[in-house]
CSV table of C-alpha atoms and ligand atoms in Angstrom, one decimal:
chain,number,residue,atom,x,y,z
A,1459,UNK,CA,0.0,0.0,0.0
A,1460,UNK,CA,1.6,3.2,-1.1
A,1461,UNK,CA,1.5,6.4,-3.2
A,1462,UNK,CA,3.9,6.3,-6.1
A,1463,UNK,CA,4.6,9.5,-7.9
A,1464,UNK,CA,6.0,8.6,-11.4
A,1465,UNK,CA,7.9,11.2,-13.5
A,1466,UNK,CA,5.2,13.8,-12.7
A,1467,UNK,CA,5.5,17.2,-14.5
A,1468,UNK,CA,2.9,19.9,-14.2
A,1469,UNK,CA,3.0,22.9,-16.5
A,1470,UNK,CA,0.5,25.8,-15.8
A,1471,UNK,CA,-0.7,27.6,-19.0
A,1472,UNK,CA,1.2,25.3,-21.3
A,1473,UNK,CA,2.2,26.9,-24.6
A,1474,UNK,CA,0.7,30.2,-23.4
A,1475,UNK,CA,2.5,33.5,-22.6
A,1476,UNK,CA,2.6,32.7,-18.9
A,1477,UNK,CA,3.7,29.1,-19.1
A,1478,UNK,CA,5.2,27.9,-15.8
A,1479,UNK,CA,6.7,24.5,-15.1
A,1480,UNK,CA,5.7,24.1,-11.5
A,1481,UNK,CA,6.6,20.5,-11.0
A,1482,UNK,CA,9.4,19.0,-13.1
A,1483,UNK,CA,9.7,15.3,-13.6
A,1484,UNK,CA,9.3,14.3,-9.9
A,1485,UNK,CA,9.3,10.7,-8.8
A,1486,UNK,CA,8.9,9.5,-5.2
A,1487,UNK,CA,7.1,7.0,-3.1
A,1488,UNK,CA,5.1,7.6,0.0
A,1489,UNK,CA,4.8,4.3,2.0
A,1490,UNK,CA,1.9,3.3,4.1
A,1491,UNK,CA,2.0,4.7,7.7
A,1492,UNK,CA,4.8,7.2,7.1
A,1493,UNK,CA,4.7,10.8,8.4
A,1494,UNK,CA,6.2,12.7,5.5
A,1495,UNK,CA,7.2,16.3,5.7
A,1496,UNK,CA,7.4,18.3,2.5
A,1497,UNK,CA,9.6,21.4,2.5
A,1498,UNK,CA,10.7,23.9,0.0
A,1499,UNK,CA,11.0,27.6,-0.7
A,1500,UNK,CA,7.9,29.6,-1.7
A,1501,UNK,CA,6.9,28.7,-5.3
A,1502,UNK,CA,9.0,25.4,-5.3
A,1503,UNK,CA,5.9,23.3,-6.4
A,1504,UNK,CA,4.7,21.8,-3.1
A,1505,UNK,CA,1.1,22.6,-3.3
A,1506,UNK,CA,1.0,21.8,-7.0
A,1507,UNK,CA,2.6,18.4,-6.3
A,1508,UNK,CA,0.3,17.4,-3.5
A,1509,UNK,CA,-2.8,18.3,-5.4
A,1510,UNK,CA,-2.1,15.5,-7.8
A,1511,UNK,CA,-2.1,12.9,-5.1
A,1512,UNK,CA,-5.9,12.7,-5.0
A,1513,UNK,CA,-6.5,13.9,-8.6
A,1514,UNK,CA,-7.4,17.5,-7.9
A,1515,UNK,CA,-4.8,18.5,-10.6
A,1516,UNK,CA,-4.1,16.5,-13.6
A,1517,UNK,CA,-0.4,16.0,-14.5
A,1518,UNK,CA,0.9,17.3,-17.8
A,1519,UNK,CA,3.1,14.3,-17.9
A,1520,UNK,CA,3.6,11.3,-15.6
A,1521,UNK,CA,1.1,9.8,-13.2
A,1522,UNK,CA,0.3,8.8,-9.6
A,1523,UNK,CA,-0.2,5.1,-8.6
A,1524,UNK,CA,-2.3,4.7,-5.4
A,1525,UNK,CA,-2.2,1.1,-4.1
A,1526,UNK,CA,-1.4,-0.2,-7.6
A,1527,UNK,CA,-4.1,1.9,-9.2
A,1528,UNK,CA,-3.3,4.6,-11.8
A,1529,UNK,CA,-5.4,7.5,-10.4
A,1530,UNK,CA,-5.5,9.2,-13.8
A,1531,UNK,CA,-6.6,6.2,-15.7
A,1532,UNK,CA,-10.0,6.9,-17.3
A,1533,UNK,CA,-11.5,3.8,-15.6
A,1534,UNK,CA,-10.4,4.8,-12.1
A,1535,UNK,CA,-13.1,5.9,-9.6
A,1536,UNK,CA,-11.6,9.2,-8.5
A,1537,UNK,CA,-14.4,9.7,-5.9
A,1538,UNK,CA,-13.3,6.6,-4.1
A,1539,UNK,CA,-9.7,7.7,-4.2
A,1540,UNK,CA,-10.6,11.1,-2.8
A,1541,UNK,CA,-12.5,9.4,0.1
A,1542,UNK,CA,-9.3,7.5,1.0
A,1543,UNK,CA,-6.8,10.3,0.3
A,1544,UNK,CA,-8.1,13.4,2.2
A,1545,UNK,CA,-6.7,16.9,1.6
A,1546,UNK,CA,-6.7,19.9,3.8
A,1547,UNK,CA,-5.8,22.9,1.7
A,1548,UNK,CA,-3.7,26.0,2.6
A,1549,UNK,CA,-6.0,28.3,4.6
A,1550,UNK,CA,-8.9,25.9,4.7
A,1551,UNK,CA,-11.0,28.1,7.0
A,1552,UNK,CA,-11.8,30.3,4.0
A,1553,UNK,CA,-13.8,27.3,2.7
A,1554,UNK,CA,-16.1,27.0,5.8
A,1555,UNK,CA,-19.5,28.2,4.7
A,1556,UNK,CA,-22.3,26.3,6.5
A,1557,UNK,CA,-24.5,27.9,9.3
A,1558,UNK,CA,-23.1,25.5,11.9
A,1559,UNK,CA,-19.8,23.8,12.7
A,1560,UNK,CA,-21.8,20.5,12.7
A,1561,UNK,CA,-23.1,21.0,9.1
A,1562,UNK,CA,-19.7,22.0,7.9
A,1563,UNK,CA,-18.0,18.8,9.2
A,1564,UNK,CA,-21.0,16.8,7.8
A,1565,UNK,CA,-20.6,18.3,4.3
A,1566,UNK,CA,-18.2,15.8,2.8
A,1567,UNK,CA,-20.0,12.8,4.5
A,1568,UNK,CA,-23.3,13.9,3.0
A,1569,UNK,CA,-21.8,14.3,-0.4
A,1570,UNK,CA,-20.8,10.6,-0.1
A,1571,UNK,CA,-24.3,9.6,1.0
A,1572,UNK,CA,-23.4,9.2,4.6
A,1573,UNK,CA,-26.3,10.7,6.7
A,1574,UNK,CA,-28.2,10.3,10.0
A,1575,UNK,CA,-26.8,8.4,12.9
A,1576,UNK,CA,-23.9,7.0,10.9
A,1577,UNK,CA,-22.8,10.6,10.0
A,1578,UNK,CA,-23.5,11.8,13.5
A,1579,UNK,CA,-21.1,9.2,15.1
A,1580,UNK,CA,-18.4,10.1,12.6
A,1581,UNK,CA,-18.8,13.8,13.2
A,1582,UNK,CA,-18.5,13.5,16.9
A,1583,UNK,CA,-15.6,11.1,16.6
A,1584,UNK,CA,-13.8,13.6,14.2
A,1585,UNK,CA,-14.5,16.5,16.6
A,1586,UNK,CA,-13.0,14.6,19.4
A,1587,UNK,CA,-9.9,13.6,17.4
A,1588,UNK,CA,-9.1,17.3,16.7
A,1589,UNK,CA,-10.0,18.4,20.2
A,1590,UNK,CA,-13.0,20.4,19.3
A,1591,UNK,CA,-15.5,20.9,22.1
A,1592,UNK,CA,-19.0,19.4,21.3
A,1593,UNK,CA,-20.4,22.7,22.6
A,1594,UNK,CA,-19.0,24.3,19.5
A,1595,UNK,CA,-20.8,22.1,17.1
A,1596,UNK,CA,-24.0,24.2,17.0
A,1597,UNK,CA,-22.1,27.5,16.6
A,1598,UNK,CA,-21.5,29.4,13.5
A,1599,UNK,CA,-17.9,28.6,12.2
A,1600,UNK,CA,-17.5,32.4,11.9
A,1601,UNK,CA,-17.7,32.8,15.7
A,1602,UNK,CA,-14.6,30.6,16.2
A,1603,UNK,CA,-10.9,31.5,16.6
A,1604,UNK,CA,-8.4,30.9,13.9
A,1605,UNK,CA,-7.2,27.7,15.4
A,1606,UNK,CA,-10.7,26.4,16.1
A,1607,UNK,CA,-11.7,27.1,12.4
A,1608,UNK,CA,-8.7,25.2,11.2
A,1609,UNK,CA,-9.7,22.3,13.4
A,1610,UNK,CA,-13.2,22.3,11.9
A,1611,UNK,CA,-11.7,22.1,8.5
A,1612,UNK,CA,-9.5,19.3,9.6
A,1613,UNK,CA,-12.5,17.5,11.2
A,1614,UNK,CA,-14.4,17.7,8.0
A,1615,UNK,CA,-11.7,15.7,6.3
A,1616,UNK,CA,-11.0,13.3,9.2
A,1617,UNK,CA,-14.8,12.5,9.4
A,1618,UNK,CA,-14.4,10.7,6.1
A,1619,UNK,CA,-11.8,8.4,7.7
A,1620,UNK,CA,-9.2,8.8,5.1
A,1621,UNK,CA,-6.2,6.4,4.9
A,1622,UNK,CA,-3.9,9.2,3.8
A,1623,UNK,CA,-4.2,12.8,5.0
A,1624,UNK,CA,-2.5,15.6,3.1
A,1625,UNK,CA,-2.1,18.8,4.9
A,1626,UNK,CA,-0.9,22.0,3.1
A,1627,UNK,CA,0.6,24.3,5.8
A,1628,UNK,CA,-2.0,23.4,8.4
A,1629,UNK,CA,-0.5,25.6,11.1
A,1630,UNK,CA,0.4,28.6,9.0
A,1631,UNK,CA,-0.8,31.8,10.5
A,1632,UNK,CA,-1.8,30.4,13.8
A,1633,UNK,CA,-0.4,31.5,17.2
A,1634,UNK,CA,2.0,29.2,19.0
A,1635,UNK,CA,-0.7,27.6,21.1
A,1636,UNK,CA,-3.0,27.0,18.1
A,1637,UNK,CA,0.0,25.7,16.1
A,1638,UNK,CA,0.9,23.1,18.7
A,1639,UNK,CA,-2.6,22.0,19.2
A,1640,UNK,CA,-3.3,21.5,15.5
A,1641,UNK,CA,0.0,19.6,14.9
A,1642,UNK,CA,-0.5,17.5,18.0
A,1643,UNK,CA,-4.0,16.4,16.8
A,1644,UNK,CA,-2.4,15.3,13.5
A,1645,UNK,CA,0.3,13.5,15.3
A,1646,UNK,CA,-2.3,11.7,17.4
A,1647,UNK,CA,-4.3,10.7,14.4
A,1648,UNK,CA,-1.1,9.3,12.8
A,1649,UNK,CA,-0.3,7.3,15.9
A,1650,UNK,CA,-3.8,6.0,16.9
A,1651,UNK,CA,-5.3,5.4,13.4
A,1652,UNK,CA,-2.0,4.6,11.5
A,1653,UNK,CA,-2.9,7.2,8.9
A,1654,UNK,CA,-0.2,8.1,6.4
A,1655,UNK,CA,0.4,11.9,6.8
A,1656,UNK,CA,1.9,14.1,4.2
A,1657,UNK,CA,2.5,17.5,5.8
A,1658,UNK,CA,3.6,20.5,3.8
A,1659,UNK,CA,5.3,23.1,6.0
A,1660,UNK,CA,7.9,25.9,6.0
A,1661,UNK,CA,8.8,25.2,9.7
A,1662,UNK,CA,11.9,23.1,10.1
A,1663,UNK,CA,11.2,22.8,13.8
A,1664,UNK,CA,7.9,21.2,13.0
A,1665,UNK,CA,9.6,18.9,10.5
A,1666,UNK,CA,12.3,17.9,13.0
A,1667,UNK,CA,9.6,17.1,15.6
A,1668,UNK,CA,7.0,15.3,13.6
A,1669,UNK,CA,8.2,13.9,10.3
A,1670,UNK,CA,9.8,10.4,9.8
A,1671,UNK,CA,10.8,11.2,6.2
A,1672,UNK,CA,11.4,14.5,4.4
A,1673,UNK,CA,11.0,15.5,0.8
A,1674,UNK,CA,12.6,18.7,-0.3
A,1675,UNK,CA,11.4,20.5,-3.3
A,1676,UNK,CA,13.4,23.1,-5.2
A,1677,UNK,CA,12.3,25.0,-8.3
A,1678,UNK,CA,9.8,22.2,-9.2
A,1679,UNK,CA,12.3,19.4,-8.7
A,1680,UNK,CA,12.7,16.9,-5.9
A,1681,UNK,CA,16.1,17.9,-4.5
A,1682,UNK,CA,16.5,15.8,-1.4
A,1683,UNK,CA,14.7,13.0,0.3
A,1684,UNK,CA,15.4,10.8,3.4
A,1685,UNK,CA,15.1,10.7,7.1
A,1686,UNK,CA,15.3,14.1,8.8
A,1687,UNK,CA,18.8,13.1,10.0
A,1688,UNK,CA,19.9,12.4,6.5
A,1689,UNK,CA,18.4,15.6,5.1
A,1690,UNK,CA,19.5,18.0,7.8
A,1691,UNK,CA,23.1,16.9,7.3
A,1692,UNK,CA,23.0,18.8,4.0
A,1693,UNK,CA,23.0,22.3,5.6
A,1694,UNK,CA,24.9,24.0,2.8
A,1695,UNK,CA,22.6,22.6,0.2
A,1696,UNK,CA,19.5,23.6,2.1
A,1697,UNK,CA,20.9,27.1,2.7
A,1698,UNK,CA,21.5,27.4,-1.1
A,1699,UNK,CA,17.8,26.6,-1.6
A,1700,UNK,CA,16.8,29.4,0.7
A,1701,UNK,CA,15.9,26.9,3.4
A,1702,UNK,CA,16.8,26.8,7.1
A,1703,UNK,CA,17.7,23.9,9.4
A,1704,UNK,CA,16.4,23.4,12.9
A,1705,UNK,CA,17.8,25.7,15.5
A,1706,UNK,CA,19.8,22.8,17.2
A,1707,UNK,CA,21.6,22.1,13.9
A,1708,UNK,CA,22.8,25.8,14.0
A,1709,UNK,CA,23.9,25.5,17.6
A,1710,UNK,CA,25.9,22.4,16.9
A,1711,UNK,CA,27.4,23.9,13.7
A,1712,UNK,CA,28.9,26.7,15.9
A,1713,UNK,CA,30.3,24.1,18.3
A,1714,UNK,CA,31.8,22.2,15.4
A,1715,UNK,CA,33.4,25.4,14.1
A,1716,UNK,CA,35.1,25.8,17.5
A,1717,UNK,CA,36.9,22.5,16.7
A,1718,UNK,CA,34.8,20.0,18.6
A,1719,UNK,CA,33.8,16.6,17.2
A,1720,UNK,CA,30.0,16.8,16.8
A,1721,UNK,CA,28.0,14.3,14.8
A,1722,UNK,CA,26.2,16.0,11.8
A,1723,UNK,CA,23.0,14.1,12.2
A,1724,UNK,CA,21.8,15.6,15.5
A,1725,UNK,CA,18.9,18.1,15.4
A,1726,UNK,CA,16.6,17.6,18.3
A,1727,UNK,CA,16.9,19.3,21.7
A,1728,UNK,CA,17.5,16.2,23.9
A,1729,UNK,CA,20.2,14.8,21.6
A,1730,UNK,CA,21.9,18.2,21.4
A,1731,UNK,CA,21.9,18.4,25.2
A,1732,UNK,CA,23.6,15.0,25.5
A,1733,UNK,CA,26.2,16.0,22.9
A,1734,UNK,CA,27.0,19.2,24.7
A,1735,UNK,CA,27.1,17.4,28.2
A,1736,UNK,CA,29.5,14.9,26.7
A,1737,UNK,CA,31.8,17.7,25.4
A,1738,UNK,CA,31.8,19.4,28.7
A,1739,UNK,CA,32.6,16.2,30.5
A,1740,UNK,CA,35.5,15.5,28.2
A,1741,UNK,CA,36.9,19.1,28.5
A,1742,UNK,CA,36.9,18.9,32.3
A,1743,UNK,CA,39.1,15.8,32.3
B,2105,ATP,N1,-2.9,28.3,-10.8
B,2105,ATP,C1,-1.7,28.7,-11.2
B,2105,ATP,N2,-1.5,29.3,-12.4
B,2105,ATP,C2,-0.2,29.6,-12.8
B,2105,ATP,N3,0.9,29.4,-12.1
B,2105,ATP,C3,0.7,28.9,-10.9
B,2105,ATP,C4,-0.6,28.5,-10.4
B,2105,ATP,N4,-0.4,28.0,-9.1
B,2105,ATP,C5,0.9,28.1,-8.9
B,2105,ATP,N5,1.6,28.6,-9.9
B,2105,ATP,C6,3.0,28.8,-10.0
B,2105,ATP,O1,3.6,27.5,-9.9
B,2105,ATP,C7,4.8,27.5,-9.1
B,2105,ATP,C8,4.6,26.6,-7.9
B,2105,ATP,O2,3.5,27.0,-7.1
B,2105,ATP,P1,3.1,26.3,-5.8
B,2105,ATP,O3,1.9,26.9,-5.2
B,2105,ATP,O4,2.9,24.8,-6.1
B,2105,ATP,O5,4.4,26.4,-4.8
B,2105,ATP,P2,4.5,26.2,-3.3
B,2105,ATP,O6,5.8,25.5,-3.1
B,2105,ATP,O7,3.2,25.5,-2.7
B,2105,ATP,O8,4.6,27.6,-2.7
B,2105,ATP,P3,4.2,28.2,-1.3
B,2105,ATP,O9,5.3,27.8,-0.3
B,2105,ATP,O10,4.3,29.7,-1.4
B,2105,ATP,O11,2.8,27.7,-0.9
B,2105,ATP,C9,5.0,29.0,-8.6
B,2105,ATP,O12,5.9,29.7,-9.5
B,2105,ATP,C10,3.6,29.6,-8.7
B,2105,ATP,O13,3.6,31.0,-9.0
B,2106,MG,MG1,1.8,26.1,-1.3
């Protein structure tokens, strides 16, 4: 079970005056149950690429194979694929439009013919998964805070019980508390339901904390992929792409520049503390 992107190219406005190659011959595989982080500078093609994974955009060339099925084959039931591969767009709160939070979460389910008690259970489960108070279900989505609105949008997709969840900058623009709450809900979903997560984010700290595999996009091409340890080792290459590394990588780079032997693959706070304690212990001897 996996999503395989095969030689995918997407050109906006092909042969027109504003032709733009947004994704350029990208191939990669997202395995079942992975937590994938997708990073890249603004305009590097992240949103364009992920919108192919459930057929919202059609490739100019190449294809996407979901569990062995070519999703762009004319005989493929895209509705079924979209039920299994859920997508939360960048700034999804702008797409909330129902009179109540409850109806907004129900929207996708109703579209798939899921109504009544069956929908009611799924709506309440989804609200619980994203830590949304049941009291809020009868409110207008417009009365909610930014973080709550984001969670309503997330609940609407989760209620469909997708096997793969794609999130395009789910925490962008939220305050630190809202950010942590949304990302922790996603992490819990991944852990408790085993959902494959593909998270697009600009935050290297979030990537270091949550992702098990990283995909780095640069000018439409897939530039680097691997575990966070493998990817964050390439600091120079990341800087050249206009990307940052987690703060701990920078701290340890400074320690390394002072002549200490520091492993290149360390990026989280606990491991950094261990490395620094070890150096202090050695220096005292
Ligand atoms: N609908 C469109 N029509 C024409 N060009 C587009 C369209 N959408 C995106 N582009 C262009 O395609 C390229 C890739 O855009 P995309 O939105 O996929 O990048 P991104 O990595 O998601 O950027 P960001 O980090 O800002 O969200 C950019 O140059 C962008 O201007
Ligand atoms: Mg984008």
